[in-house]
Amino acid sequence: MQAKSNLSREDVFKDLPIPSALAKMVLPAVASQLIVLIYNMADTFFVGQTNNPYMVAATSLILPVFNITLCLAGLAGIGGGSLISRLLGQGDEAEARRVSAFSLYLGLAVAALFSVGILVFMEPVLALLGAGANTYAYARQYALCVIVVGGVPTVLSNVLSNLIRSVGLSREASAGIILGGVLNIALDPLFMFVLLPDGQEVLGAGLATCLSNCAAFAYFAVVMARLGRGAAITFSPRAGMPRAESIAAIFSVGVPSAVTTFLFDLDYVIIDKLMVAYDDLALAAVGIVLKVERFPLNVGIGICQGMMPLVAYSYAARDRGRMEGTVRLARRTGLLVAGVSILLYELFAVQFSHLFIADARTVELAAQFLRIRVLATPLMFLSFFTVYLFQALGQGRIALFLGVTRWLALNIPMLFLLNALVGMYGLLWAQVAADSLTVLLSLVVYRQFCRSSVFLSHMS
């Protein structure tokens, strides 16, 4: 089994033509991203069928905390996965095994600590999130299921997905995430409306999410077992501790990944908070837009996830031609997707908005908002594409600089500035304005890096 795995890896990283290799890595990643997007909406959709606003509010309150678990998964999974691909490019499989074991136990430790912390400090956390007398019990039920009990399998599933993809097994990496998503969509109505009594729908949604993530983790455990003892990805502590520089490299890429993911979610929260000052219809409309825009963005993230191991391997192997060819093709593919999304959303903004709500005024506002916001899609893709690229190259400090600058220095301040100057529609134009500056900055930084002594000496 191990020989077959090695042959597959060499095929993808070294022998397959770049378009074939990129397709083999990207298509499963894109599929899993779209399933993740759909199943993230599933709980909200099914809870919404109860017509109980307190249940809907309770699940929405927990979403930012649940997203922190995904940040923790990025810390170990993207940090470790990027390094594993580079180590394989250098031919150091023994260190790659040590890094994989360390990354998995790092993910386990941070997820367990976070889950215990939420359990111990449940009351103050829910109060901080805004849970009141009508929503507290529901929010507590949901948090116990998806974070306290389900936090560890959720984090480990996402860590394993990134690590398995890092050795070229993108189909297997994505299949586990897809399994969890599809199972969650199927289990939601079963637990909410069939197995549990009326009034326990939030508990049912939480149990469905928890069980689906446990199933995804079990799938990944089976994949690792089938890879065999000699595989580059292992749970075994017998692999030993990685070198100090490897541990530093995991954190240098993983921390920027976690921080930028957190800031991305924070940006969405701020948009909602600022839009509240106008009216409920505007808030509902922007909520629809932020959901609709995620489809091309999640496709772009899938492209970046599939590209990342290929670039990391080629960079470590000093194959500049293959590395740059992969970067160019991935970038063009993402921009093509963004261009098609602009065309479709400009032409069919009303129809897309109507999928989420029937109220005519809300649909009209959402369509107006969408036609503005979608113009930022190629800029948003290029912004996070560059961050993923620097993560692949092991340049965590640059990735952190670009991510923090994008959100804290440009995007979030631009929201407040244009809201003050233009009003409601300024909140929609802020993304276009901020990411135009982000793309220019990213281009300058990337060109300077490619001309730097660090890059040139590595590639020589």
Coordinates of C-alpha atoms in Angstrom, one line a residue:
M1 CA 0.0 0.0 0.0
Q2 CA 2.8 2.4 0.9
A3 CA 4.6 1.9 -2.5
K4 CA 1.4 2.7 -4.2
S5 CA 1.0 5.9 -2.1
N6 CA 4.6 7.0 -2.9
L7 CA 4.0 6.4 -6.6
S8 CA 0.9 8.5 -6.5
R9 CA 2.7 11.3 -4.8
E10 CA 5.5 11.3 -7.3
D11 CA 3.0 11.3 -10.1
V12 CA 1.2 14.4 -8.8
F13 CA 4.1 16.4 -7.6
K14 CA 6.7 15.7 -10.3
D15 CA 5.5 13.7 -13.3
L16 CA 2.0 14.8 -14.2
P17 CA 1.6 17.8 -16.5
I18 CA 0.8 20.9 -14.4
P19 CA -2.8 21.2 -15.6
S20 CA -3.5 17.5 -14.8
A21 CA -1.7 17.7 -11.4
L22 CA -3.6 20.9 -10.5
A23 CA -6.9 19.4 -11.5
K24 CA -6.2 16.3 -9.5
M25 CA -5.6 18.4 -6.4
V26 CA -8.0 21.3 -6.9
L27 CA -11.3 19.6 -8.0
P28 CA -11.7 17.5 -4.8
A29 CA -10.8 20.5 -2.7
V30 CA -13.3 22.7 -4.5
A31 CA -16.0 20.1 -4.1
S32 CA -15.3 19.8 -0.3
Q33 CA -15.4 23.6 0.0
L34 CA -18.8 23.8 -1.6
I35 CA -20.2 21.0 0.6
V36 CA -18.8 22.8 3.7
L37 CA -20.6 26.0 2.6
I38 CA -23.9 24.1 2.1
Y39 CA -23.7 22.2 5.4
N40 CA -22.7 25.4 7.3
M41 CA -26.1 26.8 6.1
A42 CA -28.0 23.5 6.9
D43 CA -28.4 24.0 10.6
T44 CA -29.6 27.6 10.1
F45 CA -32.0 26.5 7.4
F46 CA -33.5 23.6 9.4
V47 CA -33.7 25.6 12.6
G48 CA -35.4 28.3 10.6
Q49 CA -38.2 25.8 9.8
T50 CA -39.3 25.9 13.4
N51 CA -40.3 29.6 13.0
N52 CA -38.8 30.1 16.5
P53 CA -36.7 33.3 16.3
Y54 CA -35.0 32.4 19.7
M55 CA -33.7 29.1 18.3
V56 CA -32.4 30.8 15.2
A57 CA -30.7 33.5 17.2
A58 CA -29.2 31.0 19.6
T59 CA -27.5 29.0 16.8
S60 CA -26.3 32.2 15.2
L61 CA -24.7 33.3 18.5
I62 CA -22.6 30.2 18.7
L63 CA -21.4 30.4 15.1
P64 CA -18.5 32.8 15.8
V65 CA -17.2 30.5 18.6
F66 CA -17.6 27.5 16.4
N67 CA -15.5 29.3 13.7
I68 CA -12.7 29.6 16.2
T69 CA -12.4 25.8 16.2
L70 CA -11.7 26.1 12.4
C71 CA -9.0 28.7 13.2
L72 CA -7.4 26.2 15.6
A73 CA -7.5 23.6 12.9
G74 CA -5.7 25.9 10.5
L75 CA -3.0 26.5 13.1
A76 CA -2.0 22.8 13.1
G77 CA -3.3 21.6 9.7
I78 CA -2.1 24.4 7.4
G79 CA 1.1 25.0 9.3
G80 CA 2.0 21.3 9.4
G81 CA 0.7 20.5 5.9
S82 CA 2.7 23.3 4.2
L83 CA 5.9 22.1 6.0
I84 CA 5.2 18.4 5.1
S85 CA 5.0 19.2 1.4
R86 CA 8.3 21.1 1.5
L87 CA 10.0 18.3 3.5
L88 CA 8.9 15.8 0.9
G89 CA 10.2 18.1 -1.8
Q90 CA 13.6 18.0 0.0
G91 CA 13.4 14.2 0.3
D92 CA 13.2 14.2 4.1
E93 CA 10.3 11.8 4.7
A94 CA 11.4 10.9 8.3
E95 CA 11.0 14.6 9.4
A96 CA 7.7 14.8 7.5
R97 CA 6.5 11.9 9.7
R98 CA 7.6 13.6 12.9
V99 CA 5.9 16.9 11.8
S100 CA 2.6 15.1 11.0
A101 CA 2.5 13.4 14.4
F102 CA 3.3 16.7 16.1
S103 CA 0.7 18.6 14.2
L104 CA -2.0 16.1 15.0
Y105 CA -1.2 16.1 18.7
L106 CA -1.0 19.9 18.6
G107 CA -4.5 20.0 17.1
L108 CA -5.7 17.6 19.7
A109 CA -4.3 19.6 22.6
V110 CA -5.5 23.1 21.5
A111 CA -9.0 21.7 20.6
A112 CA -9.3 19.9 24.0
L113 CA -8.2 23.0 25.9
F114 CA -10.6 25.2 24.0
S115 CA -13.5 22.8 24.6
V116 CA -12.8 22.5 28.3
G117 CA -12.5 26.3 28.5
I118 CA -15.9 26.8 26.9
L119 CA -17.4 24.2 29.3
V120 CA -15.9 25.9 32.4
F121 CA -16.7 29.5 31.3
M122 CA -20.0 28.7 29.4
E123 CA -22.1 31.3 31.3
P124 CA -19.8 34.4 30.8
V125 CA -19.0 33.4 27.2
L126 CA -22.7 33.2 26.3
A127 CA -23.4 36.5 28.2
L128 CA -20.6 38.1 26.2
L129 CA -22.1 36.8 22.9
G130 CA -25.5 38.4 23.9
A131 CA -27.5 35.3 25.0
G132 CA -30.5 36.4 27.0
A133 CA -33.3 34.8 28.9
N134 CA -35.0 33.5 25.7
T135 CA -31.9 32.2 24.0
Y136 CA -29.5 31.1 26.7
A137 CA -30.8 27.5 27.1
Y138 CA -30.8 26.9 23.3
A139 CA -27.3 28.4 22.9
R140 CA -26.0 26.3 25.7
Q141 CA -27.4 23.1 24.2
Y142 CA -25.9 23.9 20.8
A143 CA -22.5 24.9 22.3
L144 CA -22.3 21.7 24.3
C145 CA -22.8 19.6 21.2
V146 CA -20.7 21.3 18.6
I147 CA -17.9 22.8 20.7
V148 CA -17.6 21.0 24.0
V149 CA -18.2 17.5 22.7
G150 CA -17.7 18.0 19.0
G151 CA -14.8 20.4 19.1
V152 CA -12.0 17.8 19.1
P153 CA -13.3 15.7 16.2
T154 CA -14.1 18.9 14.2
V155 CA -10.5 20.2 14.6
L156 CA -8.9 16.8 14.0
S157 CA -10.9 16.2 10.9
N158 CA -9.8 19.5 9.4
V159 CA -6.2 19.0 10.5
L160 CA -6.1 15.5 8.9
S161 CA -7.7 16.8 5.7
N162 CA -4.9 19.3 5.3
L163 CA -2.2 16.8 6.2
I164 CA -3.5 14.1 3.9
R165 CA -3.8 16.7 1.1
S166 CA -0.2 17.7 1.7
V167 CA 1.1 14.4 0.4
G168 CA -0.9 14.6 -2.8
L169 CA -4.0 12.7 -1.7
S170 CA -6.5 15.5 -2.3
R171 CA -9.4 13.1 -3.2
E172 CA -9.1 11.3 0.1
A173 CA -8.6 14.6 2.0
S174 CA -11.8 16.0 0.5
A175 CA -13.9 12.9 0.7
G176 CA -13.9 13.0 4.5
I177 CA -15.1 16.6 4.6
I178 CA -17.7 15.8 2.0
L179 CA -18.9 12.8 4.1
G180 CA -19.3 14.9 7.2
G181 CA -21.2 17.6 5.3
V182 CA -23.6 15.3 3.5
L183 CA -24.2 13.3 6.7
N184 CA -24.9 16.5 8.7
I185 CA -27.5 17.6 6.1
A186 CA -29.2 14.2 6.3
L187 CA -29.1 13.9 10.1
D188 CA -30.4 17.4 10.8
P189 CA -34.1 16.8 9.9
L190 CA -33.9 13.3 11.4
F191 CA -32.8 14.4 14.8
M192 CA -34.8 17.7 14.8
F193 CA -38.2 16.6 13.6
V194 CA -38.3 12.8 14.0
L195 CA -36.2 11.5 16.9
L196 CA -36.4 14.3 19.4
P197 CA -39.6 15.9 20.8
D198 CA -40.9 19.4 20.0
G199 CA -38.8 22.1 21.6
Q200 CA -35.5 20.2 21.2
E201 CA -34.8 21.1 17.7
V202 CA -31.6 23.0 18.5
L203 CA -30.3 20.0 20.5
G204 CA -31.1 17.9 17.5
A205 CA -29.2 20.2 15.1
G206 CA -26.2 20.2 17.5
L207 CA -26.2 16.4 17.8
A208 CA -26.3 16.0 14.0
T209 CA -23.3 18.3 13.6
C210 CA -21.4 16.6 16.3
L211 CA -22.0 13.1 15.0
S212 CA -21.2 14.1 11.4
N213 CA -17.8 15.5 12.5
C214 CA -17.2 12.3 14.5
A215 CA -17.9 10.3 11.3
A216 CA -15.5 12.4 9.3
F217 CA -12.8 11.9 11.9
A218 CA -13.4 8.1 11.8
Y219 CA -13.1 8.2 8.0
F220 CA -9.7 9.9 8.2
A221 CA -8.5 7.4 10.8
V222 CA -9.4 4.6 8.4
V223 CA -7.5 6.4 5.6
M224 CA -4.4 6.7 7.8
A225 CA -4.6 3.0 8.8
R226 CA -4.8 2.0 5.1
L227 CA -1.8 4.1 4.2
G228 CA 0.3 1.8 6.4
R229 CA 2.9 2.3 9.1
G230 CA 5.5 3.8 6.8
A231 CA 3.3 6.6 5.5
A232 CA 4.4 10.2 5.7
I233 CA 1.2 11.0 7.8
T234 CA 1.1 9.2 11.1
F235 CA -0.5 9.4 14.6
S236 CA 2.3 7.4 16.1
P237 CA 4.4 9.2 18.8
R238 CA 7.2 6.7 18.0
A239 CA 8.0 9.0 15.0
G240 CA 9.6 11.3 17.6
M241 CA 9.7 15.0 18.0
P242 CA 10.5 17.2 15.0
R243 CA 13.5 19.5 14.9
A244 CA 13.1 22.8 16.7
E245 CA 13.2 24.7 13.3
S246 CA 10.4 22.5 12.1
I247 CA 8.2 23.3 15.1
A248 CA 9.0 27.0 14.5
A249 CA 8.0 26.6 10.9
I250 CA 4.6 25.0 11.8
F251 CA 3.8 28.0 14.0
S252 CA 5.2 30.6 11.6
V253 CA 2.6 29.4 8.9
G254 CA -0.1 28.1 11.2
V255 CA -0.5 31.2 13.3
P256 CA -1.0 33.6 10.3
S257 CA -3.6 31.1 9.0
A258 CA -5.5 31.1 12.2
V259 CA -5.3 34.9 12.6
T260 CA -6.4 35.7 9.1
T261 CA -9.3 33.2 9.3
F262 CA -10.4 34.9 12.6
L263 CA -10.1 38.4 11.1
F264 CA -12.2 37.3 8.0
D265 CA -15.0 36.2 10.3
L266 CA -14.6 39.4 12.4
D267 CA -15.1 41.5 9.2
Y268 CA -18.5 39.8 8.6
V269 CA -19.5 40.5 12.2
I270 CA -18.6 44.2 11.8
I271 CA -20.6 44.5 8.6
D272 CA -23.7 43.1 10.4
K273 CA -23.2 45.4 13.4
L274 CA -22.9 48.5 11.2
M275 CA -25.8 47.5 9.0
V276 CA -28.1 47.2 12.1
A277 CA -28.0 51.0 12.4
Y278 CA -30.2 51.2 9.2
D279 CA -33.1 48.8 9.3
D280 CA -34.0 45.2 9.6
L281 CA -34.5 44.8 5.8
A282 CA -31.0 46.1 5.1
L283 CA -29.6 43.6 7.7
A284 CA -31.5 40.7 6.1
A285 CA -30.4 41.8 2.6
V286 CA -26.7 42.0 3.5
G287 CA -26.9 38.7 5.3
I288 CA -28.2 37.1 2.0
V289 CA -25.3 38.8 0.0
L290 CA -22.7 37.5 2.5
K291 CA -24.0 34.0 1.9
V292 CA -24.3 34.2 -1.9
E293 CA -20.8 35.6 -2.3
R294 CA -19.3 32.7 -0.5
F295 CA -19.9 30.3 -3.5
P296 CA -17.2 31.8 -5.8
L297 CA -15.0 32.6 -2.7
N298 CA -15.1 29.0 -1.5
V299 CA -14.3 27.8 -5.0
G300 CA -11.3 30.1 -4.9
I301 CA -10.3 28.8 -1.5
G302 CA -10.5 25.2 -2.9
I303 CA -8.2 26.3 -5.7
C304 CA -5.7 27.7 -3.2
Q305 CA -5.9 24.5 -1.0
G306 CA -5.2 22.3 -4.1
M307 CA -2.4 24.6 -5.3
M308 CA -0.6 24.9 -1.9
P309 CA 1.0 21.4 -1.7
L310 CA 2.1 21.5 -5.3
V311 CA 3.8 24.9 -4.9
A312 CA 5.4 23.9 -1.6
Y313 CA 6.8 20.7 -3.0
S314 CA 8.2 22.3 -6.1
Y315 CA 9.7 25.2 -4.1
A316 CA 11.5 22.8 -1.8
A317 CA 12.6 20.7 -4.7
R318 CA 14.0 23.9 -6.4
D319 CA 11.9 23.3 -9.5
R320 CA 11.2 27.0 -10.2
G321 CA 9.6 26.4 -13.6
R322 CA 7.0 23.9 -12.2
M323 CA 6.3 26.1 -9.2
E324 CA 5.7 29.3 -11.3
G325 CA 3.6 27.4 -13.8
T326 CA 1.4 26.0 -11.1
V327 CA 1.0 29.5 -9.6
R328 CA 0.1 31.1 -12.9
L329 CA -2.5 28.4 -13.8
A330 CA -4.1 28.5 -10.4
R331 CA -4.3 32.3 -10.4
R332 CA -5.9 32.3 -13.9
T333 CA -8.4 29.7 -12.9
G334 CA -9.4 31.6 -9.8
L335 CA -9.8 34.8 -11.8
L336 CA -11.9 33.0 -14.4
V337 CA -14.2 31.8 -11.7
A338 CA -14.4 35.3 -10.3
G339 CA -15.2 36.7 -13.7
V340 CA -18.0 34.3 -14.4
S341 CA -19.5 35.0 -10.9
I342 CA -19.5 38.7 -11.7
L343 CA -21.4 38.1 -14.9
L344 CA -23.9 35.7 -13.3
Y345 CA -24.6 37.8 -10.3
E346 CA -24.9 41.1 -12.3
L347 CA -27.4 39.4 -14.6
F348 CA -29.4 37.3 -12.1
A349 CA -28.9 39.2 -8.8
V350 CA -32.7 39.2 -8.2
Q351 CA -33.1 35.5 -8.8
F352 CA -30.2 34.6 -6.5
S353 CA -31.6 36.8 -3.8
H354 CA -35.0 35.3 -4.2
L355 CA -33.7 31.9 -3.3
F356 CA -33.2 33.0 0.3
I357 CA -36.3 35.2 0.9
A358 CA -39.6 36.0 -0.8
D359 CA -40.1 39.6 0.6
A360 CA -40.0 41.9 -2.5
R361 CA -38.3 44.9 -0.7
T362 CA -35.6 42.7 0.8
V363 CA -35.0 41.0 -2.5
E364 CA -34.6 44.4 -4.2
L365 CA -32.1 45.6 -1.6
A366 CA -30.2 42.3 -1.7
A367 CA -29.9 42.5 -5.5
Q368 CA -28.5 46.0 -5.3
F369 CA -26.1 45.0 -2.6
L370 CA -25.0 41.9 -4.5
R371 CA -24.3 43.8 -7.7
I372 CA -21.9 46.0 -5.8
R373 CA -20.3 43.5 -3.6
V374 CA -19.6 40.9 -6.4
L375 CA -17.2 43.4 -8.0
A376 CA -14.7 42.7 -5.3
T377 CA -14.7 38.9 -6.0
P378 CA -11.5 38.8 -8.2
L379 CA -9.8 41.2 -5.7
M380 CA -10.7 39.1 -2.8
F381 CA -9.4 36.0 -4.6
L382 CA -6.1 37.6 -5.4
S383 CA -5.8 38.8 -1.8
F384 CA -6.1 35.4 -0.1
F385 CA -4.3 33.7 -3.0
T386 CA -1.2 35.6 -2.2
V387 CA -1.5 34.7 1.5
Y388 CA -1.8 31.0 0.6
L389 CA 1.1 31.3 -1.7
F390 CA 3.4 32.7 1.0
Q391 CA 2.2 29.9 3.3
A392 CA 3.2 27.4 0.7
L393 CA 6.6 28.9 0.5
G394 CA 7.0 28.8 4.3
Q395 CA 7.0 32.6 4.6
G396 CA 4.7 32.9 7.6
R397 CA 5.8 36.4 8.6
I398 CA 4.9 37.8 5.1
A399 CA 1.6 35.9 5.1
L400 CA 0.8 37.3 8.6
F401 CA 1.8 40.8 7.5
L402 CA -0.5 40.7 4.4
G403 CA -3.4 39.1 6.3
V404 CA -3.3 41.5 9.2
T405 CA -2.7 44.5 6.9
R406 CA -5.6 43.5 4.8
W407 CA -8.2 43.2 7.6
L408 CA -7.0 45.5 10.4
A409 CA -5.3 48.3 8.4
L410 CA -7.5 48.3 5.2
N411 CA -10.8 46.4 5.2
I412 CA -12.2 47.0 8.7
P413 CA -11.2 50.7 8.8
M414 CA -12.6 51.2 5.3
L415 CA -16.0 49.9 6.5
F416 CA -16.1 52.6 9.2
L417 CA -14.8 55.3 6.9
L418 CA -17.2 54.7 3.9
N419 CA -20.1 54.1 6.3
A420 CA -19.5 57.6 7.7
L421 CA -18.9 59.2 4.3
V422 CA -21.4 57.4 2.1
G423 CA -23.8 55.6 4.4
M424 CA -25.4 52.2 3.9
Y425 CA -24.0 51.6 0.4
G426 CA -20.5 52.5 1.6
L427 CA -20.5 49.3 3.5
L428 CA -20.8 47.4 0.2
W429 CA -18.1 49.5 -1.6
A430 CA -15.7 49.1 1.2
Q431 CA -14.6 45.6 0.1
V432 CA -13.8 46.8 -3.4
A433 CA -11.9 49.9 -2.2
A434 CA -9.9 48.0 0.5
D435 CA -9.0 45.0 -1.6
S436 CA -7.9 47.1 -4.5
L437 CA -5.2 48.4 -2.2
T438 CA -4.5 44.9 -0.8
V439 CA -3.9 43.5 -4.3
L440 CA -1.5 46.3 -5.1
L441 CA 0.4 45.7 -1.8
S442 CA 0.4 41.9 -2.4
L443 CA 1.8 42.3 -5.9
V444 CA 4.6 44.6 -4.7
V445 CA 5.5 42.2 -1.8
Y446 CA 5.5 39.1 -4.0
R447 CA 7.7 40.7 -6.7
Q448 CA 10.1 41.9 -4.1
F449 CA 10.3 38.4 -2.5
C450 CA 11.0 36.8 -5.9
R451 CA 13.9 39.2 -6.4
S452 CA 15.2 38.7 -2.8
S453 CA 18.4 36.9 -1.9
V454 CA 16.4 34.4 0.1
F455 CA 14.4 33.3 -2.9
L456 CA 17.2 33.5 -5.5
S457 CA 19.7 31.6 -3.3
H458 CA 17.2 28.9 -2.5
M459 CA 16.4 28.4 -6.2
S460 CA 20.0 28.4 -7.4

